[in-house]
Tab-separated table of C-alpha atoms and ligand atoms in Angstrom:
chain	number	residue	atom	x	y	z
L	1	MET	CA	80.699	-27.625	92.822
L	2	THR	CA	83.050	-30.020	94.622
L	3	SER	CA	83.755	-27.341	97.213
L	4	ASP	CA	79.986	-27.061	97.837
L	5	PHE	CA	79.871	-30.782	98.585
L	6	GLU	CA	82.906	-30.446	100.832
L	7	ALA	CA	81.171	-27.654	102.730
L	8	GLN	CA	78.035	-29.794	103.094
L	9	LEU	CA	80.053	-32.639	104.585
L	10	ARG	CA	81.906	-30.322	106.950
L	11	ALA	CA	78.633	-28.708	108.045
L	12	VAL	CA	77.471	-32.058	109.449
L	13	SER	CA	80.933	-32.987	110.793
L	14	LEU	CA	81.534	-35.759	108.263
L	15	ARG	CA	85.057	-36.290	107.020
L	16	VAL	CA	85.524	-35.275	103.376
L	17	THR	CA	86.333	-38.425	101.394
L	18	ARG	CA	86.378	-39.086	97.673
L	19	PRO	CA	83.557	-41.667	97.768
L	20	ARG	CA	81.349	-39.267	99.743
L	21	LEU	CA	82.020	-36.443	97.285
L	22	ALA	CA	81.388	-38.802	94.376
L	23	VAL	CA	78.039	-39.967	95.789
L	24	LEU	CA	76.896	-36.393	96.457
L	25	ALA	CA	77.879	-35.398	92.928
L	26	ALA	CA	76.081	-38.413	91.438
L	27	LEU	CA	72.873	-37.650	93.339
L	28	HIS	CA	73.084	-33.973	92.457
L	29	ASP	CA	73.159	-34.828	88.744
L	30	HIS	CA	70.809	-37.829	88.917
L	31	PRO	CA	68.117	-37.453	91.563
L	32	HIS	CA	65.941	-40.409	92.635
L	33	VAL	CA	68.317	-43.210	91.647
L	34	ASP	CA	68.595	-46.539	93.415
L	35	THR	CA	71.726	-47.932	95.047
L	36	GLU	CA	72.829	-49.912	91.986
L	37	THR	CA	72.657	-46.807	89.832
L	38	VAL	CA	74.613	-44.771	92.388
L	39	ILE	CA	77.340	-47.438	92.280
L	40	GLU	CA	77.456	-47.293	88.470
L	41	LEU	CA	77.603	-43.490	88.475
L	42	VAL	CA	80.345	-43.360	91.113
L	43	ARG	CA	82.397	-45.972	89.259
L	44	VAL	CA	82.526	-43.893	86.095
L	45	ASP	CA	85.146	-41.718	87.791
L	46	HIS	CA	86.185	-43.996	90.654
L	47	PRO	CA	86.291	-47.557	89.304
L	48	THR	CA	87.827	-48.981	92.483
L	49	VAL	CA	85.064	-47.927	94.889
L	50	SER	CA	83.389	-51.054	96.290
L	51	HIS	CA	79.670	-51.753	96.572
L	52	GLN	CA	80.021	-51.808	100.335
L	53	ALA	CA	81.691	-48.404	100.344
L	54	VAL	CA	78.781	-46.909	98.410
L	55	TYR	CA	76.251	-48.548	100.767
L	56	ASP	CA	78.144	-47.140	103.746
L	57	VAL	CA	78.362	-43.674	102.211
L	58	LEU	CA	74.641	-43.617	101.408
L	59	LYS	CA	73.833	-44.630	104.959
L	60	ALA	CA	76.161	-42.035	106.494
L	61	LEU	CA	74.840	-39.255	104.237
L	62	THR	CA	71.227	-40.239	104.912
L	63	ASP	CA	71.800	-40.383	108.674
L	64	ALA	CA	73.462	-36.970	108.515
L	65	GLY	CA	70.503	-35.510	106.613
L	66	LEU	CA	72.456	-34.646	103.453
L	67	VAL	CA	70.618	-37.273	101.445
L	68	ARG	CA	66.981	-38.233	101.535
L	69	ARG	CA	65.912	-41.821	101.084
L	70	ILE	CA	62.547	-42.436	99.501
L	71	GLN	CA	60.916	-45.775	98.944
L	72	PRO	CA	57.697	-45.850	96.959
L	73	ALA	CA	55.645	-48.971	97.655
L	74	GLY	CA	56.954	-51.899	95.621
L	75	ALA	CA	60.102	-50.080	94.438
L	76	ASN	CA	63.744	-50.118	95.481
L	77	ALA	CA	64.908	-47.366	97.807
L	78	ARG	CA	65.910	-44.241	95.885
L	79	TYR	CA	68.146	-41.438	97.008
L	80	GLU	CA	68.301	-37.730	96.320
L	81	SER	CA	70.323	-34.782	97.564
L	82	ARG	CA	67.434	-32.318	97.570
L	83	VAL	CA	66.605	-32.288	101.274
L	84	GLY	CA	64.841	-30.124	103.783
L	85	ASP	CA	62.141	-28.605	101.585
L	86	ASN	CA	59.384	-31.157	102.207
L	87	HIS	CA	58.858	-31.741	98.488
L	88	HIS	CA	56.838	-34.691	97.266
L	89	HIS	CA	57.119	-37.207	94.450
L	90	VAL	CA	55.069	-38.443	91.569
L	91	VAL	CA	55.822	-42.014	90.519
L	92	CYS	CA	55.009	-43.720	87.219
L	93	ARG	CA	53.217	-47.028	87.846
L	94	SER	CA	54.497	-48.365	84.576
L	95	CYS	CA	58.265	-47.657	84.482
L	96	GLY	CA	58.944	-46.369	87.996
L	97	ALA	CA	60.167	-42.949	86.857
L	98	ILE	CA	60.068	-40.403	89.695
L	99	ALA	CA	59.701	-36.631	89.519
L	100	ASP	CA	59.649	-33.956	92.197
L	101	VAL	CA	56.436	-32.195	93.140
L	102	ASP	CA	56.690	-28.979	95.134
L	103	CYS	CA	54.388	-27.959	97.909
L	104	ALA	CA	52.476	-24.757	97.184
L	105	VAL	CA	55.042	-21.967	96.877
L	106	GLY	CA	56.130	-20.380	100.130
L	107	HIS	CA	54.526	-22.741	102.602
L	108	SER	CA	53.885	-26.422	103.185
L	109	PRO	CA	50.126	-26.944	103.415
L	110	CYS	CA	50.590	-30.704	103.638
L	111	LEU	CA	52.084	-30.197	107.080
L	112	THR	CA	48.683	-29.144	108.368
L	113	ALA	CA	47.226	-32.566	109.003
L	114	SER	CA	43.453	-32.750	109.313
L	115	ASN	CA	43.905	-34.558	112.632
L	116	ASP	CA	47.365	-34.838	114.198
L	117	ASP	CA	46.335	-36.571	117.460
L	118	GLY	CA	48.553	-34.163	119.353
L	119	TYR	CA	51.735	-35.013	117.410
L	120	VAL	CA	54.041	-32.174	116.419
L	121	VAL	CA	54.214	-32.716	112.652
L	122	ASP	CA	57.415	-31.573	110.892
L	123	GLU	CA	57.353	-33.583	107.698
L	124	ALA	CA	54.743	-34.861	105.292
L	125	GLU	CA	55.549	-37.417	102.638
L	126	VAL	CA	53.056	-37.621	99.818
L	127	VAL	CA	53.517	-40.009	96.902
L	128	PHE	CA	51.424	-39.341	93.826
L	129	TRP	CA	51.026	-42.303	91.473
L	130	GLY	CA	50.310	-42.067	87.777
L	131	THR	CA	51.729	-42.588	84.297
L	132	CYS	CA	54.732	-40.600	83.090
L	133	PRO	CA	54.620	-38.768	79.729
L	134	ASP	CA	56.821	-41.412	78.051
L	135	CYS	CA	54.649	-44.306	79.177
L	136	SER	CA	51.355	-42.597	78.390
L	137	ALA	CA	52.635	-41.771	74.884
L	138	GLU	CA	53.698	-45.387	74.436
L	139	SER	CA	50.419	-46.899	75.605
L	140	THR	CA	48.489	-44.620	73.269
L	141	ALA	CA	50.718	-45.743	70.377
L	142	ASN	CA	50.179	-49.429	71.235
L	143	ASP	CA	46.424	-49.201	71.636
L	144	PRO	CA	44.617	-51.065	68.888
L	145	PRO	CA	42.665	-48.695	66.636
L	146	VAL	CA	39.116	-48.237	67.837
L	147	GLY	CA	36.636	-50.720	66.371
L	148	ARG	CA	39.289	-53.311	65.390
L	149	LYS	CA	40.552	-56.030	67.725
W	201	ZN	ZN1	56.749	-44.348	82.922
W	202	ZN	ZN1	62.809	-35.550	95.000
């Protein structure tokens, strides 16, 4: 796995460093986490890596296209290493959990905008909002029984 990450870094002409490998590994195992969580995950194996180093790595990886930054309205920026497939996200309004949503298999219908005003569209970012299974189970459990208040 580490050699995969090394190859990814080399493919975009980034130097292979331990913090960069650690961030890629963290995002591979934990997609859609915010910066604070990336720092925690990296520090499990590399306790001496600074906050600033993780910020810098995230920025370099995002600029190089190895990491995608998503920021649902009202939430912290999240990062993931699944890039280049134009997938979308569903976000829980209640707890902020995020899951991936694929475009229809084999093509990306969302890229066909109803009116593109002459722009050449190469990416569509759709955020679906709702309630995750955990939160909807919880709210059902907390609902007062019908007829009693
Ligand atoms: Zn939730
Ligand atoms: Zn995703």
